[in-house]
Coordinates of C-alpha atoms in Angstrom, one line a residue:
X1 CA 122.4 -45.5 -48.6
X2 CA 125.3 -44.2 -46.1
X3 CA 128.3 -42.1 -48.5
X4 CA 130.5 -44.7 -47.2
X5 CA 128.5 -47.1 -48.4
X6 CA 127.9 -45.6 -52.3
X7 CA 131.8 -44.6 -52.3
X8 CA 132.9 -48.7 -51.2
X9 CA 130.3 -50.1 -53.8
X10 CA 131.7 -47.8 -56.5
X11 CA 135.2 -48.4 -55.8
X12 CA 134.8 -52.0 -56.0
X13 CA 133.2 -52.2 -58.9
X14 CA 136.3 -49.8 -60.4
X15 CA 139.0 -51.9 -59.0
X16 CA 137.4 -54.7 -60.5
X17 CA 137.6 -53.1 -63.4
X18 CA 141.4 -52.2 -63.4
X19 CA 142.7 -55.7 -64.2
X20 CA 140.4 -56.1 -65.9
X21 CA 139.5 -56.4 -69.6
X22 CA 141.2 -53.8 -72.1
X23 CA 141.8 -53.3 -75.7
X24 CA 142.3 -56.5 -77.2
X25 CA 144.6 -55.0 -80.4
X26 CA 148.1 -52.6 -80.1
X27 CA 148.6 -53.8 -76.5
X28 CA 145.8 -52.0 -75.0
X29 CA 144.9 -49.2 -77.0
X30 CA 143.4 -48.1 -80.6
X31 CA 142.4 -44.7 -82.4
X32 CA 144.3 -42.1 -81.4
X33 CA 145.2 -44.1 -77.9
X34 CA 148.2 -44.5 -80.5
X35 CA 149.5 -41.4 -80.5
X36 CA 149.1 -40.7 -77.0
X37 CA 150.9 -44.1 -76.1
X38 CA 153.5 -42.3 -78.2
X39 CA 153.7 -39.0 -76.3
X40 CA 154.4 -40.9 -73.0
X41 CA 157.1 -42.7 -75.1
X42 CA 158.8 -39.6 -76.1
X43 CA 157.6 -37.1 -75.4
X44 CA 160.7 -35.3 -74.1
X45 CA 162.6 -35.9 -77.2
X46 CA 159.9 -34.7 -79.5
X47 CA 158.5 -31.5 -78.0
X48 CA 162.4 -30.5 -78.3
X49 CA 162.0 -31.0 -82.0
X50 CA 159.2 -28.9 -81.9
X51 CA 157.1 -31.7 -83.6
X52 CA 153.4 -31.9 -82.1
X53 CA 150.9 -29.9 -83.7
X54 CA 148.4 -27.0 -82.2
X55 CA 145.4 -30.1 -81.8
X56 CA 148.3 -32.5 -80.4
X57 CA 149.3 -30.3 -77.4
X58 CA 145.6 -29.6 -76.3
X59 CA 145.2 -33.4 -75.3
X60 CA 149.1 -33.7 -74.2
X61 CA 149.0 -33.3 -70.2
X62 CA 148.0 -36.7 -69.1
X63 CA 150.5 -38.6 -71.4
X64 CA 153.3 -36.3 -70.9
X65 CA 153.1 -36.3 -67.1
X66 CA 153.3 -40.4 -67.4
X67 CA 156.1 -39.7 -69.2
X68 CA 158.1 -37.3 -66.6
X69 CA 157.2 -39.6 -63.9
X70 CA 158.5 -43.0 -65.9
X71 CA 162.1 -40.9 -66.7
X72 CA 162.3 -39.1 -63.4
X73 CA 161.6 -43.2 -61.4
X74 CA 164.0 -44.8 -64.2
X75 CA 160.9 -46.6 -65.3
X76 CA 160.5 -48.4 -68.6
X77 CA 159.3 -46.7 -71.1
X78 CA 157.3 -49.6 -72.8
X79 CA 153.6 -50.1 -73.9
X80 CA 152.6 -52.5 -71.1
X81 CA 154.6 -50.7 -68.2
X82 CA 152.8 -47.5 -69.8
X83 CA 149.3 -49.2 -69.6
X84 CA 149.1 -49.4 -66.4
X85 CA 150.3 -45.9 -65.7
X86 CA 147.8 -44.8 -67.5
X87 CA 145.3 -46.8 -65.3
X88 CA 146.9 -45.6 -61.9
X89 CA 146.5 -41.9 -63.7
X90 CA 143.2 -42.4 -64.1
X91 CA 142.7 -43.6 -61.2
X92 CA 144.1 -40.5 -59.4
X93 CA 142.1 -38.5 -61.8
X94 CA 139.5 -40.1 -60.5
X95 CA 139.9 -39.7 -56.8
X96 CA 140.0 -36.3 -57.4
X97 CA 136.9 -36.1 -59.2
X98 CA 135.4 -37.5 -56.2
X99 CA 136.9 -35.1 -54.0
X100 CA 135.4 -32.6 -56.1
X101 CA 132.5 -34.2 -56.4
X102 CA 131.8 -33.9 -52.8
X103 CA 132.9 -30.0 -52.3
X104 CA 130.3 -29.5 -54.5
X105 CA 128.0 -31.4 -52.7
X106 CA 128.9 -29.7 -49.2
X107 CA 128.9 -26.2 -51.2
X108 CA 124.9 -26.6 -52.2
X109 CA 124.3 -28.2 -49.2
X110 CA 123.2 -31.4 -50.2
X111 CA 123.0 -34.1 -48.0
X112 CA 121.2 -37.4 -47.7
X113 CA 119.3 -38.9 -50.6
X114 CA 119.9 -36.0 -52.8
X115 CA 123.8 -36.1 -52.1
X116 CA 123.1 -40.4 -52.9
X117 CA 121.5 -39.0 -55.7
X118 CA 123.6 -37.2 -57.2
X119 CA 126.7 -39.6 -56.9
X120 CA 124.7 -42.2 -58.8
X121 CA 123.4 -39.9 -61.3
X122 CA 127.5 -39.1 -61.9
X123 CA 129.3 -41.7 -61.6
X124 CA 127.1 -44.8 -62.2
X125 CA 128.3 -45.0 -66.0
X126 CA 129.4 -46.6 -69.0
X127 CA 131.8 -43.8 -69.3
X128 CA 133.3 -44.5 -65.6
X129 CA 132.8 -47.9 -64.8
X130 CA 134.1 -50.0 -67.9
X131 CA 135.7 -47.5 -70.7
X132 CA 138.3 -45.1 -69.3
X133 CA 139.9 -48.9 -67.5
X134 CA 139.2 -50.5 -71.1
X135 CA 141.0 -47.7 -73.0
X136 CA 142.9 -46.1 -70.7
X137 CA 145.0 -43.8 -73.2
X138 CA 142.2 -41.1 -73.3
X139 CA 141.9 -37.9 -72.1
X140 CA 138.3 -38.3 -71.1
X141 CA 139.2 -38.9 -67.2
X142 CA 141.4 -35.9 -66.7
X143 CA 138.9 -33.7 -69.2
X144 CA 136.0 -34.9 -66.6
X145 CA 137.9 -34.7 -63.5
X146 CA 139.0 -30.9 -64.3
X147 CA 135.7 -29.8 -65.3
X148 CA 134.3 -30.7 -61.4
X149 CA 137.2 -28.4 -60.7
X150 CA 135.8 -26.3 -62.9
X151 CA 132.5 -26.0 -61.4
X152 CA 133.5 -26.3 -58.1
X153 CA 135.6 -23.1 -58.3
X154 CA 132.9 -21.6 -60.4
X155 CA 130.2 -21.7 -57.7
X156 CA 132.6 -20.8 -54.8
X157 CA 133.8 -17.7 -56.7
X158 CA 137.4 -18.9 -56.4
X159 CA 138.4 -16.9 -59.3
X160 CA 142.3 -18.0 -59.3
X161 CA 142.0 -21.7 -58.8
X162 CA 139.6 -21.5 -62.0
X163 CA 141.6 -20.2 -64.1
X164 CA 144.4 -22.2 -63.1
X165 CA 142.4 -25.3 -63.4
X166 CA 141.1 -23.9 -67.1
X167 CA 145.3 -23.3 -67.9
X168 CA 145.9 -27.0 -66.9
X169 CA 142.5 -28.1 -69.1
X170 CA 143.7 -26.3 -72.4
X171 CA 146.6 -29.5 -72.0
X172 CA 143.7 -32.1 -72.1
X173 CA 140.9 -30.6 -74.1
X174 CA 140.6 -27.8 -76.6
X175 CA 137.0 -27.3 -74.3
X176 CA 138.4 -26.5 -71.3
X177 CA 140.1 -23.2 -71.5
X178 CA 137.0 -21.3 -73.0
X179 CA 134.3 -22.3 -70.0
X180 CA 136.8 -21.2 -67.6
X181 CA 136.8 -18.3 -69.1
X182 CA 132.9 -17.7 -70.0
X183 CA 132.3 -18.7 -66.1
X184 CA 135.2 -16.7 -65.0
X185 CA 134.7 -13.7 -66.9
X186 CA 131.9 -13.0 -68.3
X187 CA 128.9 -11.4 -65.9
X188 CA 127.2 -13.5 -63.2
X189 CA 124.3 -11.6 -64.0
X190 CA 120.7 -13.6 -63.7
X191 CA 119.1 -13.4 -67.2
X192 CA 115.3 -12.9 -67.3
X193 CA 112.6 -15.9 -66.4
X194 CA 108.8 -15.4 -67.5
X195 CA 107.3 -15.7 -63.9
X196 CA 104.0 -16.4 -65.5
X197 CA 103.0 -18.3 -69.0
X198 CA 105.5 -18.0 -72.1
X199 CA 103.5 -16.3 -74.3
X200 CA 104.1 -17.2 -78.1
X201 CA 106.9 -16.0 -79.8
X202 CA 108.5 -16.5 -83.1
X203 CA 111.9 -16.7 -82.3
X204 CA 112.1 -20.5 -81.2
X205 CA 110.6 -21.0 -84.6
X206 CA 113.2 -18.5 -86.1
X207 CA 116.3 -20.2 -84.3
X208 CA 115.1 -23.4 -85.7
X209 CA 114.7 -22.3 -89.4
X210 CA 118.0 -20.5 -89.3
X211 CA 119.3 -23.9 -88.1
X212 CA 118.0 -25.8 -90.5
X213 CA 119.6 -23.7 -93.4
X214 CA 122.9 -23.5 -91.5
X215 CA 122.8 -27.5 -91.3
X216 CA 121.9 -27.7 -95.1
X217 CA 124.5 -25.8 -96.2
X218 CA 127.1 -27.4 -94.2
X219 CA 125.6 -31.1 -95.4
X220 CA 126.0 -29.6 -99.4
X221 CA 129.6 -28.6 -98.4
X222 CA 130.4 -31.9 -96.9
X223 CA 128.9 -34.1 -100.1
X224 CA 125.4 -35.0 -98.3
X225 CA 124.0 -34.2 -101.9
X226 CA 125.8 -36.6 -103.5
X227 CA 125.5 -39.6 -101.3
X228 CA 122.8 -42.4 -102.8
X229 CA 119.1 -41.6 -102.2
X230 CA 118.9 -43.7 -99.2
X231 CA 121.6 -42.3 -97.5
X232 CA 120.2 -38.5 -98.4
X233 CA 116.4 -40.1 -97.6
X234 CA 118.0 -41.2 -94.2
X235 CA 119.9 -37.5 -93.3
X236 CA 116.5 -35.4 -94.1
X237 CA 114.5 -37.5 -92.0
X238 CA 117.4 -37.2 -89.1
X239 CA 117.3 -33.5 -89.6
X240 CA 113.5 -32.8 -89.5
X241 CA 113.2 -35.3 -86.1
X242 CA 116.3 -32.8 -85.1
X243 CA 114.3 -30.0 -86.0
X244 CA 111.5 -30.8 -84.1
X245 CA 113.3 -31.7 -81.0
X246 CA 115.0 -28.5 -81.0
X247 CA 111.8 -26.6 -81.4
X248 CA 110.6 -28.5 -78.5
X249 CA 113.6 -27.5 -76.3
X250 CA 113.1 -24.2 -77.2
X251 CA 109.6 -23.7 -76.6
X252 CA 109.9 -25.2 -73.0
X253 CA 112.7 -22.6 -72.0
X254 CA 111.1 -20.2 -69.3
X255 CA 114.3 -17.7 -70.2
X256 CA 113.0 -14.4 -72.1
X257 CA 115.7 -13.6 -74.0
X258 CA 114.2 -9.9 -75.3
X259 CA 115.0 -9.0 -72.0
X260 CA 117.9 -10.6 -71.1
X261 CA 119.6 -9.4 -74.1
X262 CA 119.3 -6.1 -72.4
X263 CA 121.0 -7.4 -69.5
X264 CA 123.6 -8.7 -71.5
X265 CA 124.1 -5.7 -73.7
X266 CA 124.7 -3.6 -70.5
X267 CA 126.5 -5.8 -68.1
X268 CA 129.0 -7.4 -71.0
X269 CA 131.3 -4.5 -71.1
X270 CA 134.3 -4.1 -73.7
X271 CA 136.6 -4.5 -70.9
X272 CA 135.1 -8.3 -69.9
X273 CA 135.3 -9.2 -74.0
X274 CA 138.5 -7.6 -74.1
X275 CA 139.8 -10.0 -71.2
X276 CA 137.7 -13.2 -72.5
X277 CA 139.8 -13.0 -75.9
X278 CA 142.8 -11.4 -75.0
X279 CA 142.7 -15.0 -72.6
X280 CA 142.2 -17.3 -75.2
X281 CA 144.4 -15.4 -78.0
X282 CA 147.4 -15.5 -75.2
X283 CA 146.9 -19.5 -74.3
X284 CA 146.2 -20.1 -78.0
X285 CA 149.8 -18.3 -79.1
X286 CA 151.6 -20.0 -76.8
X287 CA 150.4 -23.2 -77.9
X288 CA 150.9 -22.4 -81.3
X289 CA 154.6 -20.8 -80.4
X290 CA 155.2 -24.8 -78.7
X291 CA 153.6 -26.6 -81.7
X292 CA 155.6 -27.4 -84.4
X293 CA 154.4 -27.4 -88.0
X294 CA 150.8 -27.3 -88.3
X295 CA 150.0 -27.5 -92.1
X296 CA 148.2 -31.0 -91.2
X297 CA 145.6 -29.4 -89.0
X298 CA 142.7 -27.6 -90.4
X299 CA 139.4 -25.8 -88.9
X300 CA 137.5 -26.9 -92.2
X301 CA 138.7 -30.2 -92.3
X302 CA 137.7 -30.4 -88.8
X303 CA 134.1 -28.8 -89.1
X304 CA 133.6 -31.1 -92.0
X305 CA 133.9 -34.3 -89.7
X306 CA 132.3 -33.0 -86.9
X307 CA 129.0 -32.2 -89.6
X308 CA 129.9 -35.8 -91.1
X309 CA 129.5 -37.5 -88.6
X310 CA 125.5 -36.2 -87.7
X311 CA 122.5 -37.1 -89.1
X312 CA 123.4 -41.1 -89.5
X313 CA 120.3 -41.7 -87.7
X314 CA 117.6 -39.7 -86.4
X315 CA 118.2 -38.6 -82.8
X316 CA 121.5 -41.3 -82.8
X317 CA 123.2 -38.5 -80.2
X318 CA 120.6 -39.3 -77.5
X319 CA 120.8 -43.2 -78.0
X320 CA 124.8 -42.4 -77.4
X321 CA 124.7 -40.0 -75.0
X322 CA 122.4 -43.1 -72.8
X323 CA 124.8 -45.8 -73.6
X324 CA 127.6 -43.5 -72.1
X325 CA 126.8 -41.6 -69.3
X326 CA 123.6 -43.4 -68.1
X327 CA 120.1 -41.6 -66.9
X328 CA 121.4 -38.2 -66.6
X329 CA 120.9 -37.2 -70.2
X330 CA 117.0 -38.7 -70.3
X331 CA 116.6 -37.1 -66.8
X332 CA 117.9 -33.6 -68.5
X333 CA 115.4 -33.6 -70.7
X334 CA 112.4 -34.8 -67.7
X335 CA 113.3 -31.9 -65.8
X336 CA 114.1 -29.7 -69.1
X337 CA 112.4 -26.6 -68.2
X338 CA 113.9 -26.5 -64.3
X339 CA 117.2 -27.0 -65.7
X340 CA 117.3 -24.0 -68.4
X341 CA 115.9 -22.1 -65.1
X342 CA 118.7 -22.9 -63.2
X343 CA 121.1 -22.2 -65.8
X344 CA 119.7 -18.7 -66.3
X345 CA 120.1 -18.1 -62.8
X346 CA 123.6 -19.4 -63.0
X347 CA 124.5 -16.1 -65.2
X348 CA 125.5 -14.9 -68.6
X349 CA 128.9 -17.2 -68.8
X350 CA 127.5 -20.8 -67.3
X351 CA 124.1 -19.8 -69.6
X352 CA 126.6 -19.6 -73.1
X353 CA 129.1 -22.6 -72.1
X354 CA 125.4 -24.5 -71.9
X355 CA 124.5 -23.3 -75.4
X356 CA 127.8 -24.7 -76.2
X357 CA 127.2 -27.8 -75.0
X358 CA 123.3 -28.2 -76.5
X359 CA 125.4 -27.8 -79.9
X360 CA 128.5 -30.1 -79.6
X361 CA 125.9 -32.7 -77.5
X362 CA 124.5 -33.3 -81.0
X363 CA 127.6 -35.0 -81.9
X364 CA 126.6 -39.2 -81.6
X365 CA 130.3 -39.4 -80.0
X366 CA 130.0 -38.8 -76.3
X367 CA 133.4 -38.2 -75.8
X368 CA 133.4 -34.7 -77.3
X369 CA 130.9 -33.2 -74.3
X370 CA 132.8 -35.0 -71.6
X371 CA 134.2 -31.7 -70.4
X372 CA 130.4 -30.4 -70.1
X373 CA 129.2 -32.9 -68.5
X374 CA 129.9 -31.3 -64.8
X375 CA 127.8 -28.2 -66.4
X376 CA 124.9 -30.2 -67.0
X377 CA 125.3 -32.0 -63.5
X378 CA 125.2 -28.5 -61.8
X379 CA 122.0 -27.3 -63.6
X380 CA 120.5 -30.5 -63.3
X381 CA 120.7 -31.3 -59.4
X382 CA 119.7 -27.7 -58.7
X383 CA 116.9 -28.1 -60.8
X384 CA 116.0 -31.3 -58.8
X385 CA 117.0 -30.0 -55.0
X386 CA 113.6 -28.3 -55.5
X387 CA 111.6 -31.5 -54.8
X388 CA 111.9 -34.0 -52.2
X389 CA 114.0 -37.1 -53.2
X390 CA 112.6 -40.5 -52.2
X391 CA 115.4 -43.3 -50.8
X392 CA 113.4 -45.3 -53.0
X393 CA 113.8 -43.6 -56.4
X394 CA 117.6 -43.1 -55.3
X395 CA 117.7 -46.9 -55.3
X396 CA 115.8 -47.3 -58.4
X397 CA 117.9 -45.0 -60.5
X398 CA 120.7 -46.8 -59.1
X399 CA 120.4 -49.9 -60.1
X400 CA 119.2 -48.5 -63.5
X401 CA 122.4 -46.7 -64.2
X402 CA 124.1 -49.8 -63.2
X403 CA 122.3 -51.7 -65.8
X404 CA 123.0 -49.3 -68.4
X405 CA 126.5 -49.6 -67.5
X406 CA 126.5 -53.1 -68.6
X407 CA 130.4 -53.0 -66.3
X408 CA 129.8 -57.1 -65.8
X409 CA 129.8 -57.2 -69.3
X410 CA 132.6 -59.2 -70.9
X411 CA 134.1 -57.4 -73.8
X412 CA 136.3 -59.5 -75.2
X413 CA 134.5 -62.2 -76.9
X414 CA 135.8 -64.0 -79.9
X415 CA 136.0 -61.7 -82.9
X416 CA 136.1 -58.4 -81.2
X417 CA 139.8 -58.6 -81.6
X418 CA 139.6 -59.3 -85.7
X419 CA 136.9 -57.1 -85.4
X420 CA 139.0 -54.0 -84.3
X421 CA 142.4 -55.0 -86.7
X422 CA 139.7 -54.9 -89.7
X423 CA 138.4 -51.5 -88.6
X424 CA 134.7 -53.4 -88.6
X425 CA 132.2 -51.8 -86.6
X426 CA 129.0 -53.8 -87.2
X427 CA 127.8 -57.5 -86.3
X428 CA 127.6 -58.9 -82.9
X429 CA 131.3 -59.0 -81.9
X430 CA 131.9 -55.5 -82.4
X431 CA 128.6 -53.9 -81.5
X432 CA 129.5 -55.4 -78.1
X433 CA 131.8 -53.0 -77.4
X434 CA 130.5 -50.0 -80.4
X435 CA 126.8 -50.1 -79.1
X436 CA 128.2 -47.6 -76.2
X437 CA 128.8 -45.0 -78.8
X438 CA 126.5 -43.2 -81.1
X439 CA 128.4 -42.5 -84.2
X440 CA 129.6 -46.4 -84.4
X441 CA 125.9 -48.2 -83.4
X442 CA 124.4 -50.3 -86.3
X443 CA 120.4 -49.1 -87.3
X444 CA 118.8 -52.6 -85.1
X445 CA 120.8 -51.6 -82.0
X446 CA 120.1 -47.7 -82.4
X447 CA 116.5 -48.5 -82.6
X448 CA 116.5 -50.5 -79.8
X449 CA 118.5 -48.4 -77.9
X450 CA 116.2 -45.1 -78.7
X451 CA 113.1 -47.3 -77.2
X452 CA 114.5 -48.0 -74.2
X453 CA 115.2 -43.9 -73.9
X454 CA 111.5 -43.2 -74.5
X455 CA 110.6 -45.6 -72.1
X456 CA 112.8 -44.6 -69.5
X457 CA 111.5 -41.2 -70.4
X458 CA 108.1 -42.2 -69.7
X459 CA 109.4 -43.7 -66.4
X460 CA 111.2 -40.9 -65.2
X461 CA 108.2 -38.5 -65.7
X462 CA 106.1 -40.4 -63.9
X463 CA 108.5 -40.8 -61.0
X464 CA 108.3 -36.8 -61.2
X465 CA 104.8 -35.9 -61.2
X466 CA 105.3 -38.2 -57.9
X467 CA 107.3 -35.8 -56.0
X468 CA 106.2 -33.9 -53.6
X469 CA 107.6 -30.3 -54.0
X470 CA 109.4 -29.1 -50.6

């Protein structure tokens, strides 16, 4: 499978897309789409009046650049003009990814069936082939698209064009800003593998209990207690399956972190702290010194939905995280013990902007680890460049992702559209189109959902122990 020949069959499939289906309520757009429809209305007139919040202007870029480019071209300023901006945005967003994509590619020298690979693994998506054209007033394209950058800085020590890409990202996602700065700043230092057998330690355990009380006491704060005894019944049982997935993760990670807190403690000087939050404190004020008032935005309010919203069912993020971004998540967890290897090799910063991620990936909603998802990718495919890739399981996986997709899939069937003016999640119309994210899949689709992941689990390992290490 020729690049030319993965990049055309994408391409088509995207430009398929494009006039394609889209929100069938508001003109194209739901959710907070709303407000950002509104940005690249008037934006101009509005950040004069000093009227967007702190949260507001860390998702602002993409919609106020439509809107600069509609005043400067005399364009209307209309929802339906706007739509397809926004889709022709995305677009370049997207071309850029690519571009990205490949640098990478040429930078860890991958070529062939592992560069195939790789593509598929990336871009063969829910996430890229039906929802950014379906909702196009998101900032999940240009939040992706600058995270390759990211990465691709990152491992060509291009110091500048990181943080300049990280300045850009703190417009499109409140994410963005600190991994530039944990990969830019912080040590590069290799933390400590075991080179022989893990021996047994308490702290996994330990991490896991502390867990477990910090999740406790965040569900008593947020009213868990007081929900009916199915609904407590059905949290406990999502938190002990958590529990023991977590234990799992943490007992097949080859890192010894006695040791590499040492490292860590000498090579993470005052000076690199010093710069890391004298970074985000200066971004962070000037934001705050363009917002205007901010009594509507609060850090509890917000930790209170982000702990709300976990625990519906057990392991509900993993079903999500498959319905949006396709075999790369299952594949993670295949190859688990490679990838934390890599990512200790990576250094200090990429290792903590990873531990970010394994904490905000437990979030059902995929949208909120779109800007890690180039961090996984990198651990990942360095984990994997240590066997020899088959043509054969590229095609496989291929196809696989493109099932998963589901972009042939019509949307818009009748009662999606009362569906989304009633707010209504469940039943067949809506679950159409909800089924792709975790925090909005009814119990029956879940379940279903979390037996194809075990099953392609079971696949995937197989196909591994198949490989023939090079």
């Amino acid at each position: 499978m020729p690049r030319i020949l993965l990049i055309t069959l994408f391409f088509i499939i995207v430009l398929f897309q494009i006039p394609g289906e889209k929100v069938p309520v508001n003109e194209g757009t739901y959710g907070h789409g709303l407000f950002f429809r509104q940005v690249a209305i008037e934006f101009v007139d509005v950040i004069d009046k000093d009227s967007y919040n702190i949260w507001q202007l860390q998702h602002i870029f993409p919609f106020a650049l439509v809107h600069m480019v509609y005043v400067i071209f005399g364009l209307e300023l209309e929802p339906e003009s706007l739509l397809s901006g926004m889709v022709i945005l995305n677009f370049i967003f997207l071309g850029l990814a690519v571009f990205w994509f490949f640098r990478i590619m040429k930078k860890l020298h991958f070529e062939g069936a592992m560069e195939a690979l790789a593509f598929v693994l990336l871009f063969f998506n829910f996430f890229l082939l039906k929802e950014v054209w379906y909702n196009p007033f998101s900032t999940d394209m240009a939040a992706f698209c600058l995270g390759l950058a990211q990465v691709n800085y990152f491992i060509r020590y291009e110091k500048n064009k990181l943080f300049l890409s990280s300045f850009v990202g703190a417009f499109v996602s409140p994410f963005l800003l600190p991994i530039g700065l944990l990969l830019m700043v912080l040590p590069g230092d290799k933390l400590v593998i075991y080179e022989e057998e893990k021996p047994n330690s308490i702290i996994s355990f330990a991490i896991v209990v502390f867990f477990a009380v910090l999740m406790l006491v965040l569900a008593y704060v947020t009213g868990r207690f007081e929900a009916s005894w199915l609904l407590f019944l059905g949290f406990m049982v999502s938190l002990i399956t958590l529990l023991v997935f977590l234990y799992w993760v943490g007992r097949s990670s080859p890192i010894n972190w006695s040791e590499s807190w040492k490292i860590i403690g000498k090579k993470l000087h005052k000076e690199r702290i010093l710069i890391f939050f004298g970074g985000l404190f200066v971004v962070s004020l000037l934001l705050w010194l363009l917002s205007g008032s901010n009594s509507n935005v609060s850090l509890v309010q917000l930790t209170q939905a982000f702990v709300g919203a976990l625990f519906r069912f057990p392991l509900d993020f993993l079903a999500g995280h498959l319905m949006f971004f396709g075999l790369i998540i299952p594949l993670s967890l295949v190859f688990l013990y490679r990838v934390l290897k890599e990512t200790a090799l990576l250094g200090i910063g990429f290792t903590l902007a990873m531990v970010i991620l394994a904490v905000f990936a437990l979030h059902p909603n995929s949208g909120t680890i779109v800007p890690f998802l180039p961090l996984l990718f990198l651990g990942l495919m360095k984990a994997i460049r240590r066997y020899r890739v088959l043509w054969k399981d590229v095609w496989k996986i291929g196809i696989l992702n493109l099932i998963l997709s589901m972009f042939w899939v019509r949307l818009n069937v009748p009662g999606l559209e009362e569906a989304f003016e009633k707010g209504e999640r469940g039943g067949f119309p809506a679950q159409r189109y909800w089924m792709h994210f975790g925090d909005a899949q009814d119990l029956g689709v879940m379940v279903v959902v979390l037996g194809i992941f075990i099953g392609l689990l079971w696949l995937l390992e197989k196909g591994r122990r198949r490989y023939v290490r090079s």
